[in-house]
Coordinates of C-alpha atoms and ligand atoms in Angstrom, one line a residue:
M1 CA 96.7 95.4 75.6
T2 CA 96.3 95.7 79.3
E3 CA 92.8 95.7 81.3
Q4 CA 92.6 97.1 84.6
V5 CA 90.3 94.7 87.3
Q6 CA 88.9 97.3 89.6
I7 CA 88.9 96.5 93.2
F8 CA 85.5 97.4 95.0
D9 CA 86.2 97.3 98.7
T10 CA 83.0 96.9 100.8
T11 CA 84.8 96.5 104.4
L12 CA 82.9 99.5 105.8
R13 CA 79.4 98.0 104.2
D14 CA 79.0 94.1 103.9
G15 CA 82.2 93.8 106.0
E16 CA 80.4 95.7 108.9
Q17 CA 77.5 93.4 108.6
S18 CA 79.8 90.6 110.1
P19 CA 78.8 89.7 113.7
G20 CA 80.3 92.2 115.9
A21 CA 81.8 94.1 113.4
T22 CA 80.7 97.4 114.4
M23 CA 82.8 100.4 113.9
H24 CA 82.2 103.9 114.7
V25 CA 82.7 106.7 112.6
E26 CA 86.2 107.7 113.4
E27 CA 87.3 103.9 112.9
K28 CA 85.5 103.9 109.8
L29 CA 87.6 107.2 108.5
V30 CA 90.9 105.2 109.7
I31 CA 89.9 102.2 107.6
A32 CA 88.7 104.5 104.8
R33 CA 92.4 106.4 104.7
Q34 CA 93.9 102.9 105.0
L35 CA 91.9 101.6 101.9
E36 CA 92.8 104.7 99.8
K37 CA 96.5 104.1 100.8
L38 CA 96.3 100.6 99.7
G39 CA 95.0 101.7 96.2
V40 CA 91.4 100.3 96.2
D41 CA 89.5 101.7 93.4
V42 CA 86.1 102.0 94.9
I43 CA 85.1 102.3 98.7
E44 CA 81.6 101.1 99.5
A45 CA 81.4 103.4 102.5
G46 CA 77.9 102.2 103.9
F47 CA 74.5 101.9 103.6
A48 CA 73.3 105.4 104.0
A49 CA 69.6 104.8 104.7
A50 CA 70.4 102.0 107.1
S51 CA 70.7 104.6 110.2
D52 CA 71.7 108.1 110.9
G53 CA 75.2 106.8 112.1
D54 CA 75.8 105.1 108.7
A55 CA 74.6 108.1 106.6
D56 CA 77.1 110.4 108.6
A57 CA 79.7 107.7 108.0
V58 CA 79.3 107.6 104.4
A59 CA 79.6 111.4 104.4
R60 CA 82.6 111.7 106.5
V61 CA 84.3 109.0 104.5
A62 CA 83.2 110.7 101.2
G63 CA 85.0 114.0 102.4
A64 CA 88.2 112.3 103.7
V65 CA 89.5 110.2 100.7
R66 CA 90.4 111.8 97.4
R67 CA 91.3 109.1 94.8
P68 CA 88.9 106.3 95.1
I69 CA 85.0 106.6 94.1
V70 CA 83.1 106.4 97.2
L71 CA 79.6 105.2 97.1
S72 CA 76.8 104.2 99.4
L73 CA 74.3 101.2 99.1
S74 CA 70.7 101.9 98.2
R75 CA 67.3 99.9 97.8
T76 CA 65.4 101.0 94.8
K77 CA 63.4 103.4 96.9
R78 CA 63.3 107.0 96.4
S79 CA 64.0 108.0 99.9
D80 CA 67.2 105.4 100.1
I81 CA 68.5 106.9 96.7
E82 CA 68.0 110.5 97.9
R83 CA 69.8 109.8 101.2
A84 CA 72.4 108.2 99.4
V85 CA 73.0 111.1 96.9
R86 CA 73.2 113.4 99.8
S87 CA 75.7 111.5 101.7
V88 CA 78.2 111.4 99.0
E89 CA 77.9 114.9 98.1
K90 CA 81.3 115.7 99.2
A91 CA 83.2 113.1 97.6
Q92 CA 85.6 113.8 94.7
K93 CA 84.4 110.7 92.7
P94 CA 80.9 110.1 94.3
G95 CA 78.7 107.0 93.3
I96 CA 75.7 104.9 94.1
H97 CA 75.1 101.5 94.5
V98 CA 71.3 100.6 93.8
F99 CA 70.3 96.8 94.4
I100 CA 67.3 94.5 94.2
A101 CA 66.8 90.8 94.4
T102 CA 66.2 89.0 91.1
S103 CA 65.7 85.2 92.0
D104 CA 62.1 83.9 92.2
V105 CA 62.8 82.8 95.8
H106 CA 63.6 86.6 97.0
L107 CA 60.6 88.0 94.6
K108 CA 58.0 85.5 96.1
S109 CA 58.9 85.2 99.7
K110 CA 60.9 88.7 100.3
L111 CA 59.6 91.3 97.9
M112 CA 56.4 89.9 97.1
M113 CA 56.9 91.3 93.6
S114 CA 56.2 90.0 90.1
R115 CA 59.3 90.0 87.9
E116 CA 58.2 92.9 85.8
E117 CA 57.5 94.8 88.9
V118 CA 61.4 94.2 89.7
V119 CA 62.3 95.3 86.4
D120 CA 60.3 98.4 86.8
A121 CA 61.5 99.2 90.1
A122 CA 65.3 98.6 89.0
C123 CA 65.0 100.6 85.9
W124 CA 63.3 103.5 87.6
A125 CA 65.9 103.4 90.5
V126 CA 68.7 103.7 88.2
E127 CA 67.1 106.8 86.1
F128 CA 66.4 108.3 89.1
A129 CA 69.8 107.9 90.3
R130 CA 71.4 109.0 87.3
Q131 CA 69.6 112.1 87.4
H132 CA 71.9 113.0 90.3
L133 CA 75.2 111.0 89.7
D134 CA 77.2 109.6 86.9
Y135 CA 78.5 106.6 88.6
V136 CA 75.6 104.3 88.8
E137 CA 76.3 100.7 89.9
F138 CA 73.2 98.1 90.0
S139 CA 73.3 94.8 91.5
A140 CA 70.9 91.9 91.0
E141 CA 70.7 90.2 94.4
D142 CA 70.8 86.6 94.6
A143 CA 71.8 86.8 90.8
S144 CA 73.5 83.1 91.2
R145 CA 70.1 81.6 91.9
S146 CA 68.1 83.7 89.5
D147 CA 66.8 82.7 86.0
R148 CA 69.4 83.3 83.5
D149 CA 67.1 84.6 81.0
Y150 CA 65.3 87.1 83.3
L151 CA 68.7 88.1 84.6
T152 CA 69.8 89.3 81.1
H153 CA 66.7 91.1 80.5
V154 CA 66.8 93.0 83.8
F155 CA 70.8 93.6 83.3
G156 CA 69.7 95.0 79.6
Q157 CA 67.0 97.4 80.9
V158 CA 69.0 99.0 83.6
I159 CA 71.8 99.3 81.2
K160 CA 69.4 101.6 78.8
A161 CA 68.6 103.3 82.2
G162 CA 72.0 104.4 82.6
A163 CA 74.0 101.7 84.9
K164 CA 77.5 101.8 83.9
T165 CA 78.4 98.8 86.1
L166 CA 76.3 95.5 86.7
N167 CA 77.2 93.6 89.6
V168 CA 76.6 90.0 89.9
P169 CA 76.2 88.8 93.4
D170 CA 76.5 85.2 94.8
T171 CA 74.4 86.3 97.8
T172 CA 74.2 83.1 99.6
G173 CA 77.7 81.5 98.6
Y174 CA 76.1 78.8 96.5
A175 CA 78.0 78.8 93.3
M176 CA 81.0 76.9 92.2
P177 CA 83.8 78.2 90.3
S178 CA 83.1 76.8 86.7
E179 CA 79.3 77.6 87.1
F180 CA 79.8 81.1 88.2
G181 CA 82.5 81.6 85.5
D182 CA 79.9 80.4 83.0
L183 CA 77.3 82.7 84.3
I184 CA 79.4 85.7 83.8
R185 CA 80.3 84.8 80.2
Y186 CA 76.7 84.2 79.6
L187 CA 75.5 87.7 80.6
V188 CA 78.3 89.4 79.0
E189 CA 77.5 87.5 75.6
N190 CA 73.7 87.5 75.9
T191 CA 72.9 90.9 77.7
E192 CA 72.0 93.9 75.3
G193 CA 74.5 96.6 75.6
G194 CA 76.5 94.0 77.8
G195 CA 79.5 94.8 75.9
E196 CA 79.8 98.5 76.8
V197 CA 79.7 98.3 80.5
R198 CA 82.0 96.9 83.3
W199 CA 80.9 93.6 84.9
S200 CA 81.5 93.1 88.5
A201 CA 81.7 90.1 90.9
H202 CA 80.4 90.4 94.6
C203 CA 80.9 86.6 96.3
H204 CA 80.1 85.4 99.6
N205 CA 82.0 82.5 101.2
D206 CA 79.8 80.1 102.6
L207 CA 81.2 77.2 100.7
G208 CA 84.5 78.7 100.8
M209 CA 84.4 79.6 97.1
A210 CA 84.6 83.4 97.1
V211 CA 87.9 83.8 96.1
A212 CA 87.9 81.3 93.5
N213 CA 84.5 82.3 92.2
S214 CA 85.9 85.9 91.7
L215 CA 88.8 84.6 90.0
A216 CA 86.6 82.6 87.4
A217 CA 84.7 85.5 87.1
V218 CA 87.6 87.7 85.9
R219 CA 88.8 84.8 83.5
N220 CA 85.1 85.2 81.9
G221 CA 84.9 88.7 81.7
A222 CA 84.6 90.6 84.8
R223 CA 86.8 93.6 85.7
Q224 CA 85.6 94.5 89.0
I225 CA 85.9 92.3 92.3
E226 CA 84.0 93.1 95.3
C227 CA 85.5 92.1 98.3
T228 CA 86.6 93.0 102.0
V229 CA 89.9 93.0 104.0
N230 CA 90.5 89.8 105.7
G231 CA 87.5 88.6 104.1
I232 CA 85.1 89.8 106.9
G233 CA 81.3 89.8 106.1
E234 CA 78.0 88.6 106.6
R235 CA 77.9 84.5 107.9
A236 CA 81.2 83.1 106.3
G237 CA 82.2 86.3 104.8
N238 CA 83.1 87.9 101.4
T239 CA 85.7 87.5 98.7
S240 CA 89.1 88.3 100.7
L241 CA 90.6 91.3 99.1
E242 CA 94.3 90.1 100.3
E243 CA 93.8 86.4 98.6
V244 CA 92.0 87.8 95.3
V245 CA 94.7 90.6 94.9
M246 CA 97.8 88.3 95.6
A247 CA 96.0 85.3 93.4
L248 CA 95.9 87.5 90.6
K249 CA 99.3 88.9 90.9
T250 CA 101.0 85.8 91.8
R251 CA 99.3 83.8 88.8
S252 CA 99.5 86.6 86.3
D253 CA 100.3 83.8 83.9
L254 CA 96.7 82.8 84.1
Y255 CA 95.4 86.4 83.7
P256 CA 97.2 87.9 80.8
G257 CA 96.7 91.4 80.2
I258 CA 95.2 92.0 83.6
E259 CA 96.2 94.5 85.9
V260 CA 95.5 95.5 89.8
G261 CA 96.0 98.7 91.0
V262 CA 96.7 97.6 94.7
N263 CA 99.8 98.7 96.6
T264 CA 100.3 95.1 97.8
E265 CA 102.7 96.2 100.7
Q266 CA 100.0 97.7 102.3
I267 CA 97.8 94.6 102.6
Y268 CA 99.2 93.5 105.9
P269 CA 99.2 96.8 107.4
S270 CA 95.4 96.9 106.7
S271 CA 94.4 93.6 107.8
R272 CA 96.3 94.2 111.1
L273 CA 94.5 97.8 111.4
L274 CA 91.1 96.0 110.4
S275 CA 91.4 93.3 112.9
Q276 CA 92.4 95.6 115.5
I277 CA 89.5 97.8 115.0
T278 CA 86.8 95.4 114.5
G279 CA 88.1 92.9 117.2
I280 CA 88.1 90.1 114.8
A281 CA 91.1 87.8 115.2
I282 CA 93.1 86.4 111.8
P283 CA 92.9 82.9 111.7
I284 CA 96.8 81.9 112.1
N285 CA 96.6 79.8 108.8
K286 CA 94.9 82.6 106.8
P287 CA 96.5 82.8 103.4
I288 CA 98.6 86.1 102.9
V289 CA 98.0 87.7 106.4
G290 CA 97.8 84.9 109.0
A291 CA 100.6 84.5 111.3
N292 CA 102.0 81.0 109.7
A293 CA 101.2 82.5 106.1
F294 CA 104.9 82.3 105.5
A295 CA 106.6 80.1 108.3
H296 CA 108.2 77.2 107.3
E297 CA 108.1 74.5 110.2
A298 CA 109.0 70.9 108.2
G299 CA 113.0 70.7 108.5
I300 CA 112.9 69.7 104.6
H301 CA 110.6 72.9 103.7
Q302 CA 113.3 75.1 106.1
D303 CA 116.3 73.4 104.4
G304 CA 114.8 74.1 101.0
V305 CA 114.0 77.7 101.7
L306 CA 117.4 78.4 103.2
K307 CA 118.8 77.2 100.0
D308 CA 116.8 78.9 97.8
K309 CA 113.6 80.8 98.7
S310 CA 111.7 79.7 95.8
T311 CA 111.7 76.1 96.8
Y312 CA 108.8 76.7 98.9
E313 CA 107.8 80.5 98.5
I314 CA 105.5 81.5 95.9
M315 CA 105.2 85.3 97.2
R316 CA 108.0 87.2 99.1
P317 CA 106.7 88.3 102.2
E318 CA 107.7 91.8 102.1
S319 CA 105.6 92.0 98.9
V320 CA 102.4 92.0 101.2
G321 CA 104.1 94.3 103.8
V322 CA 105.3 91.1 106.1
Q323 CA 108.9 92.2 107.0
S324 CA 111.0 89.0 107.1
N325 CA 113.6 90.9 109.1
R326 CA 111.5 91.0 112.4
L327 CA 113.6 92.1 115.3
V328 CA 113.4 95.7 115.3
L329 CA 113.6 98.1 118.2
G330 CA 114.1 98.3 122.1
K331 CA 114.7 100.1 125.1
H332 CA 117.6 101.9 123.9
S333 CA 116.2 102.7 120.3
G334 CA 116.1 106.3 119.7
R335 CA 113.5 108.4 118.0
H336 CA 115.1 108.5 114.8
A337 CA 115.4 104.6 114.6
F338 CA 111.8 104.5 115.6
I339 CA 110.7 107.1 112.9
E340 CA 112.6 105.1 110.3
R341 CA 111.1 102.0 111.0
L342 CA 107.7 103.3 111.3
K343 CA 108.4 104.9 107.5
E344 CA 109.7 101.2 106.3
L345 CA 106.5 99.7 107.5
G346 CA 104.6 102.3 105.2
V347 CA 103.1 104.3 108.0
D348 CA 102.5 108.2 106.8
I349 CA 104.5 109.8 109.5
A350 CA 102.7 113.1 108.9
E351 CA 99.2 111.3 110.1
V352 CA 100.9 110.4 113.3
D353 CA 101.4 112.1 116.6
V354 CA 105.0 111.3 116.7
S355 CA 105.7 112.3 120.1
R356 CA 102.8 110.6 121.5
S357 CA 103.5 107.7 119.9
F358 CA 107.2 107.9 120.9
T359 CA 106.2 108.0 124.6
R360 CA 104.2 104.8 124.2
F361 CA 106.9 103.1 122.7
K362 CA 109.2 104.0 125.4
S363 CA 106.8 102.8 127.9
L364 CA 106.0 99.6 126.0
A365 CA 109.8 98.9 125.9
D366 CA 110.1 99.3 129.6
R367 CA 107.6 96.5 129.9
K368 CA 108.9 94.4 126.5
K369 CA 112.4 93.9 125.6
N370 CA 112.0 93.4 122.0
I371 CA 109.6 95.6 119.9
Y372 CA 108.5 93.9 116.9
D373 CA 107.1 95.3 113.5
E374 CA 103.6 93.9 114.9
D375 CA 104.1 95.8 118.1
L376 CA 104.5 98.6 116.1
L377 CA 101.8 98.5 113.9
A378 CA 99.4 97.6 116.7
L379 CA 100.4 100.9 118.7
I380 CA 100.0 103.1 115.9
A381 CA 96.5 101.5 115.0
E382 CA 95.5 101.9 118.5
E383 CA 96.7 106.0 118.6
S384 CA 95.2 106.4 115.0
V385 CA 91.6 105.4 116.3
R386 CA 91.8 107.4 119.8
T387 CA 88.6 109.1 120.3
P388 CA 87.2 109.9 123.4
D389 CA 85.0 107.2 124.7
R390 CA 82.2 107.1 127.3
Y391 CA 84.4 104.5 129.2
E392 CA 88.1 104.7 130.0
L393 CA 90.0 102.0 132.0
V394 CA 92.3 103.8 134.6
D395 CA 93.6 101.2 136.7
L396 CA 93.2 97.6 137.6
S397 CA 94.4 95.4 140.4
V398 CA 94.1 91.7 140.8
H399 CA 94.6 89.5 143.5
H400 CA 94.8 85.7 143.5
Q401 CA 96.0 83.4 146.3
A402 CA 95.5 79.7 146.1
G403 CA 92.3 78.6 148.1
E404 CA 90.9 82.0 147.6
Q405 CA 88.7 83.3 145.3
P406 CA 90.3 85.5 143.0
A407 CA 89.4 89.5 143.3
A408 CA 89.9 92.5 141.2
T409 CA 89.6 96.1 141.8
V410 CA 88.8 98.4 138.7
R411 CA 89.0 101.9 138.2
L412 CA 87.4 103.3 135.6
R413 CA 86.5 107.0 133.9
V414 CA 82.7 107.1 133.0
N415 CA 81.8 110.2 131.1
G416 CA 85.0 111.8 132.4
E417 CA 84.2 110.9 136.2
E418 CA 86.4 108.6 137.9
K419 CA 84.8 105.4 140.1
S420 CA 86.1 102.4 141.6
E421 CA 84.5 99.0 142.3
S422 CA 86.0 95.7 143.5
A423 CA 84.3 92.2 142.8
N424 CA 85.3 88.3 143.2
G425 CA 84.9 86.0 140.2
D426 CA 85.6 82.4 139.1
G427 CA 88.9 83.7 137.6
M428 CA 90.9 86.8 137.7
V429 CA 89.5 88.0 134.1
D430 CA 86.1 86.9 135.3
A431 CA 86.6 89.3 138.3
C432 CA 87.8 92.6 136.4
F433 CA 84.6 91.7 133.8
K434 CA 82.3 91.7 136.9
A435 CA 83.7 94.7 138.8
I436 CA 83.4 96.7 135.4
S437 CA 79.9 95.6 134.8
T438 CA 78.9 96.7 138.3
L439 CA 80.5 100.0 137.5
V440 CA 78.7 100.7 134.2
G441 CA 75.5 99.2 135.4
T442 CA 75.0 96.7 132.8
S443 CA 76.2 93.2 132.2
P444 CA 75.7 92.1 128.4
K445 CA 76.4 88.2 128.0
L446 CA 80.0 87.4 127.0
E447 CA 79.6 85.4 123.7
R448 CA 83.1 84.7 123.3
Y449 CA 86.6 85.5 124.8
Q450 CA 90.2 84.6 123.5
V451 CA 93.7 85.6 124.0
N452 CA 96.3 85.7 121.1
S453 CA 99.9 86.8 121.4
I454 CA 100.9 89.4 118.9
T455 CA 104.5 88.1 118.6
E456 CA 105.8 84.7 119.6
E457 CA 107.9 85.3 122.6
S458 CA 106.8 84.7 126.1
E459 CA 106.8 88.5 126.8
A460 CA 104.7 88.9 123.9
Q461 CA 101.8 91.5 124.0
G462 CA 98.5 89.7 124.6
E463 CA 95.6 90.7 122.3
A464 CA 92.3 90.0 124.1
L465 CA 89.0 89.5 121.8
C466 CA 85.7 89.5 123.3
L467 CA 82.3 89.4 121.7
L468 CA 79.5 90.9 123.8
S469 CA 75.7 90.9 123.0
D470 CA 72.8 92.6 125.0
G471 CA 70.0 91.2 123.1
E472 CA 69.7 93.9 120.7
F473 CA 73.5 94.5 119.5
Q474 CA 76.4 92.2 119.3
V475 CA 79.9 93.9 119.3
N476 CA 83.6 92.8 119.2
G477 CA 86.0 94.5 121.5
Q478 CA 89.8 94.2 121.6
G479 CA 92.8 95.3 123.9
I480 CA 96.4 94.9 123.9
H481 CA 98.7 94.6 126.5
T482 CA 102.1 93.1 127.9
D483 CA 99.7 91.9 130.9
V484 CA 96.8 89.7 129.4
I485 CA 94.5 90.4 132.4
M486 CA 95.0 94.1 131.6
A487 CA 94.4 93.3 127.7
S488 CA 91.0 91.5 128.7
A489 CA 89.7 94.5 130.6
L490 CA 90.7 96.7 128.0
A491 CA 88.9 94.4 125.6
Y492 CA 85.7 94.4 127.6
V493 CA 85.8 98.2 127.9
N494 CA 86.4 98.7 124.4
A495 CA 83.0 96.2 123.8
L496 CA 81.2 98.4 126.2
N497 CA 81.9 101.6 124.3
K498 CA 80.8 99.9 121.0
L499 CA 77.5 98.9 122.5
D500 CA 76.9 102.4 123.9
Y501 CA 77.8 103.8 120.5
R502 CA 75.6 101.3 118.7
H503 CA 72.7 102.4 121.0
K504 CA 73.0 106.1 120.4
H505 CA 74.1 106.0 116.7
Q506 CA 73.2 103.0 114.8
R507 CA 69.5 102.1 115.4
P508 CA 68.8 100.5 112.3
V509 CA 65.5 102.3 110.6
P510 CA 62.8 99.4 110.0
V511 CA 63.4 97.5 106.8
E512 CA 60.5 97.3 104.7
G513 CA 59.6 96.9 100.7
P514 CA 62.2 96.4 98.1
Ligands
KIV1 O1 75.2 90.0 98.8 C1 74.8 90.6 98.2 O2 74.0 90.3 97.4 C2 75.2 92.2 98.5 C3 74.2 93.0 97.5 C4 73.6 94.2 98.1 C5 75.3 93.6 96.3 O3 75.5 92.2 99.3
ZN2 ZN1 77.1 90.7 99.8

């Protein structure tokens, strides 16, 4: 007999809580469609009560995907639940995720509620939500640090109130795998009605245990894992979707009868797309999707892999969408070859403006001899999230001579009107950023700046990432170009657009009460 482990993706909710990971609604839609292609079972599209922008994003995602359940997070408050319910109205499969904390430290210091008040609030919220929706998940925030017997009591009561999925969060990333697995088993066996519901694990990675804890949960009865693409999320992040899925698939011998419905060949494209949209780099040694994940450096390893791949390879790169045949197209490649390669990479041609993308491909091929899969995925990702932004970089020229201060002249379109400005700086990038800041009339703090190459050769495209903060919000910007100064300016402008968006659409509602 087989049993499905449901993949609950919270990239758009918990993932977005990652510092600087703000996405605007069009970007969220692109991610949601990619998650559907990836085959996740549930998409947590946001926290509708958090801001008007969040509510709108949940509603748009709900209307944009068909197969996955789409839900919104909600506190146990009537107004939150009503907003969450409204936001998923258009979903083919709507749901809601209600949560309240259950650990004594949260009850005492954050909620200022007694244990029985929390039980009442949880039951009331689940019952109220069930009057509107069939699919109700309940989470006991900080479950791993809650008293076990109290937890079984809370869970037993919310099952009676109508919750169908019970989520056990390791909110602070404190648990160890054997302990977390044991907790899940205890809850399954000791909660009244625990045999009739789906148990779920939601792990944070503060001690690097999120994936291990999620796997331990599955071995002990959990049949849903909550995770994010690239493991992004609050602080050290959440369970990484690609790692947990590939662990279940690669070591299926340890999880007999367990099935996961993810289309693994969409893992790498999903990972790249998210990184490009959020501006959060993928560490080179990150399992599954890092640049070095399938690279064999040591001679003895290379020798072994050439003789027989299974000497050192436990997964085929192609199985997660990383093509081992890397060299693809160039200046002389035609439209047909371009389209065929996109199809091989799992890109849905119906969703792409082929003429426009092909023109951009040709212009890239004029600047760069070899176009690799990574370049193509980056180009398609850029196209898919093209939205009218407030600031648009039109042109850039830089000048630097030994002994002189570097200078930059930048032309920017601001609300459709072109403006130009020059500035000097400590380096060419600094000069560009100063000119741009003067043009937009704001100079947020540059918290982090880095440039990576998308592929390995010296003519590779540079991917610039920057983290800006203006005291109220923190945002990441990303830009790709064969010229790294241009990539940096694009990243800076991208971050400024995100700041502008946050100020307009994502001012959070004040957080009060449970
Ligand atoms: O980490 C956590 O406890 C959460 C809950 C809201 C599920 O994200
Ligand atoms: Zn969380």
